[in-house]
PDB file of N, CA and C in Angstrom:
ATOM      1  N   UNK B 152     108.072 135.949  83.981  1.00  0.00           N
ATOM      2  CA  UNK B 152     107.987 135.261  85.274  1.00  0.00           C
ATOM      3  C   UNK B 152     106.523 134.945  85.573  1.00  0.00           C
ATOM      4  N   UNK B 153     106.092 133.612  86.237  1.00  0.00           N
ATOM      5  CA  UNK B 153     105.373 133.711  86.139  1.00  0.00           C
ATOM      6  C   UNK B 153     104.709 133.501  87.727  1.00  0.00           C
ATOM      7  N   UNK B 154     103.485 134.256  87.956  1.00  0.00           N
ATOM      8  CA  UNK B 154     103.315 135.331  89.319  1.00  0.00           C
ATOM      9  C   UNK B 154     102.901 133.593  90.014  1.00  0.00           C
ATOM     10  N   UNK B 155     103.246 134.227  91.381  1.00  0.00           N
ATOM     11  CA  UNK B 155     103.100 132.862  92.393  1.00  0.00           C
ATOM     12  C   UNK B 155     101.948 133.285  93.391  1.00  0.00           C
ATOM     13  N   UNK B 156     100.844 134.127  93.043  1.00  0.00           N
ATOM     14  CA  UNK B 156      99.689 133.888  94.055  1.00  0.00           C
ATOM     15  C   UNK B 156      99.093 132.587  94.292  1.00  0.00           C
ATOM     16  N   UNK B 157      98.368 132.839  95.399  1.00  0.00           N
ATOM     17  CA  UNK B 157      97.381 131.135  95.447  1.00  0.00           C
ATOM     18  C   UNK B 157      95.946 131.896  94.741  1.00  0.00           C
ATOM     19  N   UNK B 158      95.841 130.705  93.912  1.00  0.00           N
ATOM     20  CA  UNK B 158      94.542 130.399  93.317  1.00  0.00           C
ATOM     21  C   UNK B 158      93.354 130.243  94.285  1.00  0.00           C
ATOM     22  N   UNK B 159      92.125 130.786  94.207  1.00  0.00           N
ATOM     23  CA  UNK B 159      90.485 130.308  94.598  1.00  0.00           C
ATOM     24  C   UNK B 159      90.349 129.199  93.772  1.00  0.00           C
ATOM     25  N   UNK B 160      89.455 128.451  94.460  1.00  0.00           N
ATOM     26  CA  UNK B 160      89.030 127.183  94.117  1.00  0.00           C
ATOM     27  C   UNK B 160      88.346 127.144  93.152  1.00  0.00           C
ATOM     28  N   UNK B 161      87.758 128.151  93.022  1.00  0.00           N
ATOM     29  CA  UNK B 161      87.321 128.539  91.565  1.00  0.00           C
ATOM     30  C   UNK B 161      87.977 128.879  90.592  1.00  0.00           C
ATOM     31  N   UNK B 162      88.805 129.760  90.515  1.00  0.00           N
ATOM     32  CA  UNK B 162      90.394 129.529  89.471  1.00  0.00           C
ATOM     33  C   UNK B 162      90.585 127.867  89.107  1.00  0.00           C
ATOM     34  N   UNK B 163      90.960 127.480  90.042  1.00  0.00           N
ATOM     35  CA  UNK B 163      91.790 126.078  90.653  1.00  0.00           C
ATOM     36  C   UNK B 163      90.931 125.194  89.458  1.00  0.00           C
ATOM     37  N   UNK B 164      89.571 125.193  89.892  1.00  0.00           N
ATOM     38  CA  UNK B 164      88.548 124.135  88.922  1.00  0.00           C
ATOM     39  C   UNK B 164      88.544 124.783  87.499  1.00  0.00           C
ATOM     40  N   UNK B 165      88.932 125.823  87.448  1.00  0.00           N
ATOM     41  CA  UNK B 165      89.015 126.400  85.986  1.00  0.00           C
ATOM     42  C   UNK B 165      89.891 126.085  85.141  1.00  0.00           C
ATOM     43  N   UNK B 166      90.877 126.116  85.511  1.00  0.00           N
ATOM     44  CA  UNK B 166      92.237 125.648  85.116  1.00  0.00           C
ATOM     45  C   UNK B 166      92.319 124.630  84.815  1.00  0.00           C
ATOM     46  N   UNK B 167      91.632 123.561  85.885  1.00  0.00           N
ATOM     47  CA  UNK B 167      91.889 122.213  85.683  1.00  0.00           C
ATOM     48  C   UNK B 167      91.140 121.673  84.437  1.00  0.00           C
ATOM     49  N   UNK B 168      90.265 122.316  83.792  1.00  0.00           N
ATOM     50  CA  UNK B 168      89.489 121.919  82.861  1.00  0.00           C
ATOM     51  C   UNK B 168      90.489 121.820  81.112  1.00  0.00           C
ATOM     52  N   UNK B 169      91.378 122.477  81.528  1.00  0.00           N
ATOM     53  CA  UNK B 169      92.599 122.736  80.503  1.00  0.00           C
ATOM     54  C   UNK B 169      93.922 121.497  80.687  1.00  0.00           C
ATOM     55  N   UNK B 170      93.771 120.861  81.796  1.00  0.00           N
ATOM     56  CA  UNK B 170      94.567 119.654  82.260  1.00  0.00           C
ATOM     57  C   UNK B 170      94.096 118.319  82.433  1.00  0.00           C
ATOM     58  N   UNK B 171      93.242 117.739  81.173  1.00  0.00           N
ATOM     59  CA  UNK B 171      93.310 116.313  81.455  1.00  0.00           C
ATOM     60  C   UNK B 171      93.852 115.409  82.319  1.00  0.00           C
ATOM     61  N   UNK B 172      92.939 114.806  83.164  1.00  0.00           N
ATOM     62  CA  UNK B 172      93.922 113.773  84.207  1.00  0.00           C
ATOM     63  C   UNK B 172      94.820 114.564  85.667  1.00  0.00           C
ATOM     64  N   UNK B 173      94.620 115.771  85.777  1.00  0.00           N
ATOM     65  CA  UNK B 173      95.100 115.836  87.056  1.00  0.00           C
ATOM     66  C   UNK B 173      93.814 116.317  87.861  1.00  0.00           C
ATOM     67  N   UNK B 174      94.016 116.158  89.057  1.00  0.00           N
ATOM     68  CA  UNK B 174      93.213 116.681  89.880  1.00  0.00           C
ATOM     69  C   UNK B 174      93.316 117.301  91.567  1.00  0.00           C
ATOM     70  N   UNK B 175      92.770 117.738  92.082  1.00  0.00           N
ATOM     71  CA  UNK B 175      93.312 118.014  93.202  1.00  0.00           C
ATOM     72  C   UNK B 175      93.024 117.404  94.055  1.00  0.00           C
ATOM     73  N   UNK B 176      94.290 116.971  94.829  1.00  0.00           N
ATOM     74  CA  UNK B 176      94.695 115.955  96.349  1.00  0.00           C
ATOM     75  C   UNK B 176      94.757 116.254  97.563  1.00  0.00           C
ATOM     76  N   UNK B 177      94.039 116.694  98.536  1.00  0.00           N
ATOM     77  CA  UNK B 177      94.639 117.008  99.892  1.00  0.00           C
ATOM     78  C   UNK B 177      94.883 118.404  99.417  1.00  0.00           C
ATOM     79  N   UNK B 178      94.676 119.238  98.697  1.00  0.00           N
ATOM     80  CA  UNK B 178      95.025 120.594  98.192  1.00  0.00           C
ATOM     81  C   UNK B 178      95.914 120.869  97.308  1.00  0.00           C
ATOM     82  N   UNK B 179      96.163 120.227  96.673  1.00  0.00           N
ATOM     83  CA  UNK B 179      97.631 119.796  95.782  1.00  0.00           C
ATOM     84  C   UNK B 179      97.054 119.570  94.010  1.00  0.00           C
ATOM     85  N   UNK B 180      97.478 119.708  93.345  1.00  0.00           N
ATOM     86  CA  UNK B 180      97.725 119.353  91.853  1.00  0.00           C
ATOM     87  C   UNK B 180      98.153 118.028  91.904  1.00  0.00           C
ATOM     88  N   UNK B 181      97.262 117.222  91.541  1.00  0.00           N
ATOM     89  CA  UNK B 181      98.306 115.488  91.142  1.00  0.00           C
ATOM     90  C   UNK B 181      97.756 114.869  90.019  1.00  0.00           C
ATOM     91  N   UNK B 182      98.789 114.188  89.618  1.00  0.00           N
ATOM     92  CA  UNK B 182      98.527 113.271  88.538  1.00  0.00           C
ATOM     93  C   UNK B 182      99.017 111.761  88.430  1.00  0.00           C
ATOM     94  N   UNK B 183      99.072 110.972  87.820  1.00  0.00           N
ATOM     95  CA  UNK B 183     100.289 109.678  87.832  1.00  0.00           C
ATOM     96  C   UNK B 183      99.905 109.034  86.455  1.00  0.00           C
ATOM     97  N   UNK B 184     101.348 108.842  86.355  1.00  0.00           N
ATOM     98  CA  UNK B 184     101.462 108.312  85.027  1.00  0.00           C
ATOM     99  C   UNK B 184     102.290 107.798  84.918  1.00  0.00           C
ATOM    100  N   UNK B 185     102.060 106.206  83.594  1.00  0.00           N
ATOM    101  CA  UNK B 185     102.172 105.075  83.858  1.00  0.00           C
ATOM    102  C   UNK B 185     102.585 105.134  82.528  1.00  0.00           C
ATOM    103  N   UNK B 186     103.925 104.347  82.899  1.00  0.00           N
ATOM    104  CA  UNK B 186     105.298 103.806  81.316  1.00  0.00           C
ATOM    105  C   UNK B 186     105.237 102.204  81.093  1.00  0.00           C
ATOM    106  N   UNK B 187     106.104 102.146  80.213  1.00  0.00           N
ATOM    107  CA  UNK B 187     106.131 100.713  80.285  1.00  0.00           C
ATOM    108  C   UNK B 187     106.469  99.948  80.868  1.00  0.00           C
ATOM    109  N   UNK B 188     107.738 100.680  81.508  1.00  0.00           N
ATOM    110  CA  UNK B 188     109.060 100.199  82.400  1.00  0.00           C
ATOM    111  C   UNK B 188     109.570 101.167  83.293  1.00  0.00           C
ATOM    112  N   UNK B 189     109.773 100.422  84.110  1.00  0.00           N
ATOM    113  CA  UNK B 189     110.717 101.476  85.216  1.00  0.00           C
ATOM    114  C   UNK B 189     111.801 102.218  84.726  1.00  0.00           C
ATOM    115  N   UNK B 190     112.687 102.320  83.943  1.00  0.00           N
ATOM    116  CA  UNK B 190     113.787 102.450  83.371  1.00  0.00           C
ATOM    117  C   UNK B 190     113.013 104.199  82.268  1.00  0.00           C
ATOM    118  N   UNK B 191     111.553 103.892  81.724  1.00  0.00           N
ATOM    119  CA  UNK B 191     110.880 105.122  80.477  1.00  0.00           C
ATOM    120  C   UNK B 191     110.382 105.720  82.427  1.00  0.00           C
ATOM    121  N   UNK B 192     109.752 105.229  83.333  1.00  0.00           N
ATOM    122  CA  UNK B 192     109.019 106.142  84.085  1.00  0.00           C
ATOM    123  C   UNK B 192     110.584 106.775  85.010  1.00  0.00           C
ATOM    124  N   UNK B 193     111.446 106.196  85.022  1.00  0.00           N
ATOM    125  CA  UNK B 193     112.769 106.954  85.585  1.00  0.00           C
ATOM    126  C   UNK B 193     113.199 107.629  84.815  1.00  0.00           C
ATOM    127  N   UNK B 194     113.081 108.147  83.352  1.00  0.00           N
ATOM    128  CA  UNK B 194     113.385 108.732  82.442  1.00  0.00           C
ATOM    129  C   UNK B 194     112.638 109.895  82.456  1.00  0.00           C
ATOM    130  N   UNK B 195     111.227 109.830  82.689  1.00  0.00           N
ATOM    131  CA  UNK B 195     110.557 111.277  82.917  1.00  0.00           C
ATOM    132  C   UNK B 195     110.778 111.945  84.057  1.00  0.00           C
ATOM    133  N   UNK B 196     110.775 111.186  85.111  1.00  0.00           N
ATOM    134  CA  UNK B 196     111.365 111.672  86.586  1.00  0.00           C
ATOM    135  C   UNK B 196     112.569 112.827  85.807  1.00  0.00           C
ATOM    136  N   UNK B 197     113.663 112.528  85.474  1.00  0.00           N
ATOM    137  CA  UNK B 197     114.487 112.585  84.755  1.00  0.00           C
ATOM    138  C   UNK B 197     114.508 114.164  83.833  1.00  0.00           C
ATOM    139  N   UNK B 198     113.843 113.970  83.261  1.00  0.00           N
ATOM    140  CA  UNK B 198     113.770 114.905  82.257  1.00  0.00           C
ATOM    141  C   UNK B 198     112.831 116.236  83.033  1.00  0.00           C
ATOM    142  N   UNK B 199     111.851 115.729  83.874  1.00  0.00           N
ATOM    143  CA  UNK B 199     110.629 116.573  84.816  1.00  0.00           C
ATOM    144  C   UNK B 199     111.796 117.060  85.731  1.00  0.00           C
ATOM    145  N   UNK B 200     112.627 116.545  86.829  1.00  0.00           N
ATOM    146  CA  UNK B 200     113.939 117.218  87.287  1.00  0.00           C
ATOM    147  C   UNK B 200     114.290 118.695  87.132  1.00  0.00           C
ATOM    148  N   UNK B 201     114.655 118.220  85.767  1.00  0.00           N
ATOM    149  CA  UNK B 201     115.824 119.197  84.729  1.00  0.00           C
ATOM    150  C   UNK B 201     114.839 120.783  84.866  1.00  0.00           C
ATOM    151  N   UNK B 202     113.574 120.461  83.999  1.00  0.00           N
ATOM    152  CA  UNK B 202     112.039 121.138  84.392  1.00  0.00           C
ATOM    153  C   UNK B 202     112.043 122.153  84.967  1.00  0.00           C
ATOM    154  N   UNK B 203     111.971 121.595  86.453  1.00  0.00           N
ATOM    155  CA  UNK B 203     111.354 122.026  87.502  1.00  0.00           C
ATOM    156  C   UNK B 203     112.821 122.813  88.289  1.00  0.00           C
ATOM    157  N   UNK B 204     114.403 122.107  87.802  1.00  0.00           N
ATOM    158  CA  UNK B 204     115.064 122.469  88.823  1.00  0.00           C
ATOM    159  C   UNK B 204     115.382 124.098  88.178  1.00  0.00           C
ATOM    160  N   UNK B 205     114.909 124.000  86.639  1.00  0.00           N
ATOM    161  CA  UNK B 205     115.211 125.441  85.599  1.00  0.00           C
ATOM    162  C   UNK B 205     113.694 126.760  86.273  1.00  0.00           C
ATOM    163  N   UNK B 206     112.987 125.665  86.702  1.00  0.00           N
ATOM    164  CA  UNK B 206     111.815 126.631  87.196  1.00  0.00           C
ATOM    165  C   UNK B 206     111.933 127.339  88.690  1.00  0.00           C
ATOM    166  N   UNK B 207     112.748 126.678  89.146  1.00  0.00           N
ATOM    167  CA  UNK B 207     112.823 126.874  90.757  1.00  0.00           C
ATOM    168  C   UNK B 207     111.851 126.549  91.335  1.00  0.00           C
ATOM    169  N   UNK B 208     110.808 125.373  91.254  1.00  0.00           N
ATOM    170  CA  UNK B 208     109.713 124.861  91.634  1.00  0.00           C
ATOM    171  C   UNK B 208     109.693 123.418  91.305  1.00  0.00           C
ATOM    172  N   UNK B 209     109.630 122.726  92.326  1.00  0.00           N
ATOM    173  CA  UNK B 209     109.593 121.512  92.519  1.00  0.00           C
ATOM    174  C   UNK B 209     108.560 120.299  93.018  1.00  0.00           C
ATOM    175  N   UNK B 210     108.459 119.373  92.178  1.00  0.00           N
ATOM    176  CA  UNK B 210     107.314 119.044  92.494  1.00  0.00           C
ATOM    177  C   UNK B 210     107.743 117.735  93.892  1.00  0.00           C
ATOM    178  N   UNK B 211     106.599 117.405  94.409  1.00  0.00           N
ATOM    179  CA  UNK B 211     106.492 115.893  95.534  1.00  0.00           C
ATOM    180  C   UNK B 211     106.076 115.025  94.362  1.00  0.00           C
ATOM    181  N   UNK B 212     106.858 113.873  94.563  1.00  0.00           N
ATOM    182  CA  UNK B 212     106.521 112.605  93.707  1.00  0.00           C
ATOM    183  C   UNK B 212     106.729 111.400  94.333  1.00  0.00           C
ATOM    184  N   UNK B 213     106.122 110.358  93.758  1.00  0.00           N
ATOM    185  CA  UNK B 213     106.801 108.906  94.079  1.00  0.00           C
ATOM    186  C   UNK B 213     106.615 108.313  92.831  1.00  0.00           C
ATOM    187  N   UNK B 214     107.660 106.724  93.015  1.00  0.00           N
ATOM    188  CA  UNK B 214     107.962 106.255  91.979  1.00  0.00           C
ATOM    189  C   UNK B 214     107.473 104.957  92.207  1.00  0.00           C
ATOM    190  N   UNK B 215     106.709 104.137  91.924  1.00  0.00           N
ATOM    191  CA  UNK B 215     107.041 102.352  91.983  1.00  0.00           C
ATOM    192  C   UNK B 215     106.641 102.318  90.317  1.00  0.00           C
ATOM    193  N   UNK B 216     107.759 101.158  90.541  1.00  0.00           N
ATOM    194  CA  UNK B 216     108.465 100.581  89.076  1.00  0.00           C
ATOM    195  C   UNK B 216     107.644 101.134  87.952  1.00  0.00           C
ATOM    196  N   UNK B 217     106.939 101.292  87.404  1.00  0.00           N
ATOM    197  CA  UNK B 217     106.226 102.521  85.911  1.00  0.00           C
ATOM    198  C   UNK B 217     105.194 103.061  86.602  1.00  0.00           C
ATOM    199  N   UNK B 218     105.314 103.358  87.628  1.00  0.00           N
ATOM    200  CA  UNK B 218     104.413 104.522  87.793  1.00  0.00           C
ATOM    201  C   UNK B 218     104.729 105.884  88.519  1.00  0.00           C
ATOM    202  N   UNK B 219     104.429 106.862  87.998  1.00  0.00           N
ATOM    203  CA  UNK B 219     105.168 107.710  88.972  1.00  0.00           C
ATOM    204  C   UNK B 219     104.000 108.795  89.352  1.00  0.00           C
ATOM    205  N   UNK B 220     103.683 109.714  90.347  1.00  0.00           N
ATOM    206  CA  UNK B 220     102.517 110.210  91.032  1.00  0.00           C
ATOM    207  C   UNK B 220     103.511 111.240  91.157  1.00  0.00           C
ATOM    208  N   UNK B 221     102.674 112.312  90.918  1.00  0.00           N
ATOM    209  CA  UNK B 221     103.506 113.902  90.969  1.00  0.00           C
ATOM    210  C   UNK B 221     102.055 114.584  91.650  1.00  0.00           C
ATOM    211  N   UNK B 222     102.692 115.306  92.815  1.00  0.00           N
ATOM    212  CA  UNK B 222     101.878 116.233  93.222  1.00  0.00           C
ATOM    213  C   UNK B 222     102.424 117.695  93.118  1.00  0.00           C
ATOM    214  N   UNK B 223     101.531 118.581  92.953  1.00  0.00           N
ATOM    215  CA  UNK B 223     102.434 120.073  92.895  1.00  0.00           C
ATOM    216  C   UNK B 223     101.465 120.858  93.832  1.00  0.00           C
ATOM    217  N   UNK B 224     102.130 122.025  94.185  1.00  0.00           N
ATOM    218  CA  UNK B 224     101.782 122.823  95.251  1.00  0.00           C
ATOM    219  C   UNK B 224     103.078 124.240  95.778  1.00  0.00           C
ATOM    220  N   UNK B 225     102.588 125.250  95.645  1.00  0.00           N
ATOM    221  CA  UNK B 225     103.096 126.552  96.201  1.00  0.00           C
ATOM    222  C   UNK B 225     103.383 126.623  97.233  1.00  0.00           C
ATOM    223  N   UNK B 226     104.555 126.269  98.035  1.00  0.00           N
ATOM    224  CA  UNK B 226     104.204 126.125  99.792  1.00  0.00           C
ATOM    225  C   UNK B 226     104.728 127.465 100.020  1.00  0.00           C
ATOM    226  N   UNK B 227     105.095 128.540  99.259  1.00  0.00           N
ATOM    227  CA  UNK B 227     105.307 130.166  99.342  1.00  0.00           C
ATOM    228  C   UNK B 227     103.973 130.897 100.120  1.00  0.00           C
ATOM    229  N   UNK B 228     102.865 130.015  98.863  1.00  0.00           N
ATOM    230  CA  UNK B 228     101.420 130.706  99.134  1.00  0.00           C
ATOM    231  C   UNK B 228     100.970 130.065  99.892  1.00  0.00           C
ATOM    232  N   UNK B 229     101.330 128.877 100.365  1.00  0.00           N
ATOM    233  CA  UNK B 229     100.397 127.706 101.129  1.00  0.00           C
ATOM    234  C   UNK B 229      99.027 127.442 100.335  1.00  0.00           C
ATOM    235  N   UNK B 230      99.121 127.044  98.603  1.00  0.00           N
ATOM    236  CA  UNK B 230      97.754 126.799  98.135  1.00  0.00           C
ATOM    237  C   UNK B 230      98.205 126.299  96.591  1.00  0.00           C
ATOM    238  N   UNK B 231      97.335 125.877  95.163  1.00  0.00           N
ATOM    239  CA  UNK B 231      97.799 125.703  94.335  1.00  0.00           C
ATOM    240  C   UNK B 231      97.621 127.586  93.901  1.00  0.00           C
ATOM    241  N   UNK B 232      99.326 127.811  92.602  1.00  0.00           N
ATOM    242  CA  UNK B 232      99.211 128.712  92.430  1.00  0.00           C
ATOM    243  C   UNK B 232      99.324 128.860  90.746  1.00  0.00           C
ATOM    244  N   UNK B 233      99.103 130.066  90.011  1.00  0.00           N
ATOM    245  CA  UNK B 233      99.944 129.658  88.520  1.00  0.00           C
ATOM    246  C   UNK B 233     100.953 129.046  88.096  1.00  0.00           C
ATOM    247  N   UNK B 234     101.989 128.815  89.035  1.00  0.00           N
ATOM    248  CA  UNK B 234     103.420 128.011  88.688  1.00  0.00           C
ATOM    249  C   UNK B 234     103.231 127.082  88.800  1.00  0.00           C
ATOM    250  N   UNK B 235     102.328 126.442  89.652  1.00  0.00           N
ATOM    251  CA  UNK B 235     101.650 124.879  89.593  1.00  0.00           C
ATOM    252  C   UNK B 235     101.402 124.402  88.405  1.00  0.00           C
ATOM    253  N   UNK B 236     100.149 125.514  87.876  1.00  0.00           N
ATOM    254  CA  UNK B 236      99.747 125.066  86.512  1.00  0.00           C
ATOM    255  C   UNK B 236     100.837 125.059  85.421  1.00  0.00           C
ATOM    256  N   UNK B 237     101.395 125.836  85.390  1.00  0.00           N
ATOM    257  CA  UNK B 237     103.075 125.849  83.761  1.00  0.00           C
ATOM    258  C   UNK B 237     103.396 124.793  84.482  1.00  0.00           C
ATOM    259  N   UNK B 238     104.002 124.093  85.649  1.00  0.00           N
ATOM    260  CA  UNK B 238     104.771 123.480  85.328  1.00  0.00           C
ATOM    261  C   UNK B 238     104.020 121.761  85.198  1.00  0.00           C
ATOM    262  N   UNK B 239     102.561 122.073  85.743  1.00  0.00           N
ATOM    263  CA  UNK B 239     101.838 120.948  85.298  1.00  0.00           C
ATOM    264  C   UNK B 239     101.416 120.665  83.534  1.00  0.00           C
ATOM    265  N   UNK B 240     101.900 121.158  83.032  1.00  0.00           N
ATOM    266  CA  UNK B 240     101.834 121.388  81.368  1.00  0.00           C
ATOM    267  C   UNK B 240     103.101 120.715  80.705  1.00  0.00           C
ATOM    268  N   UNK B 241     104.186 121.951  81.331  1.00  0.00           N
ATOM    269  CA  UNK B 241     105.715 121.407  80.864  1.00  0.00           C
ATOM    270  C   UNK B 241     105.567 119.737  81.335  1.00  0.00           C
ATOM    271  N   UNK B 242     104.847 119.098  82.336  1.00  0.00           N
ATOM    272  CA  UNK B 242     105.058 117.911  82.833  1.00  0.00           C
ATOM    273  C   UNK B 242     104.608 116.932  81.791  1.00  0.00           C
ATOM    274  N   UNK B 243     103.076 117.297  81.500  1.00  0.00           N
ATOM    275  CA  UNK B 243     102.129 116.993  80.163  1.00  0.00           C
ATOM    276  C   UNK B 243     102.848 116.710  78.862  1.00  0.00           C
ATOM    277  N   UNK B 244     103.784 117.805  78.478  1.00  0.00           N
ATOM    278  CA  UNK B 244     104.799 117.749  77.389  1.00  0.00           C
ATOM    279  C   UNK B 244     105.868 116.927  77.451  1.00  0.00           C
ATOM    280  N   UNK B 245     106.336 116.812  78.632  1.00  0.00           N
ATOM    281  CA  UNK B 245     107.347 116.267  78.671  1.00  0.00           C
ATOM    282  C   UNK B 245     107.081 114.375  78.678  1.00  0.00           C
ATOM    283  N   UNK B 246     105.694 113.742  79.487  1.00  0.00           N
ATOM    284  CA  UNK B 246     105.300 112.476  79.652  1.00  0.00           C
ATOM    285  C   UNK B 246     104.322 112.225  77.945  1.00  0.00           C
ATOM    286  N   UNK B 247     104.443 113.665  76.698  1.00  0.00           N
ATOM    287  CA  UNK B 247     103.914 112.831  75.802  1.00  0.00           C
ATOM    288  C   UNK B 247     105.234 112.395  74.753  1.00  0.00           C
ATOM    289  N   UNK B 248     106.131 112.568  75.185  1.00  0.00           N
ATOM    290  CA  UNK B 248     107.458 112.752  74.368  1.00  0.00           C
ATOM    291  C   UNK B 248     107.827 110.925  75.485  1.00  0.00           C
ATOM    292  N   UNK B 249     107.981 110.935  76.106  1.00  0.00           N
ATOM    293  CA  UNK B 249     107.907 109.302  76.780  1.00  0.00           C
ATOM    294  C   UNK B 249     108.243 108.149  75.633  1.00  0.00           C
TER     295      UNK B 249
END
């Protein structure tokens, strides 16, 4: 299991150095990433779902037509926490398989 404290901002920037391309939003983990088609970026939505609904952690997203913007965040801890980061990875894995 993996522990749901909130991260220091110093953690937070540490971590992120291991995550190409996301960064933090308003206090949040985000990223967006861009398919060919609406149909491959509804497909990761899709597959990120399945993810997150096996993690019990869910991310905020939006969609316009190939692009999709995922933010993550602990609202347990009110902060980003380790479950942010796994499931910002599994997300990584899952948008290079796309």
């Amino acid at each position: 299991m993996v522990e749901t404290q909130k991260l220091s901002d110093a953690e937070v920037t540490a971590r992120l150095a291991t995550l190409p391309g996301w960064e933090v939003v308003a206090g949040k983990l985000q990223k967006t990433f861009t398919f060919a088609s609406f149909v491959e970026a509804f497909g990761f939505m899709t597959r990120v779902a399945l993810v997150a609904e096996a993690m019990g952690h869910h991310p905020e997203w939006s969609n316009v037509y190939n692009r999709v913007t995922i933010a993550l965040t602990t609202h347990d801890v009110g902060g980003i926490s380790p479950l942010d980061f796994t499931l910002a990875q599994k997300i990584d894995a899952l948008a290079g398989k796309a």
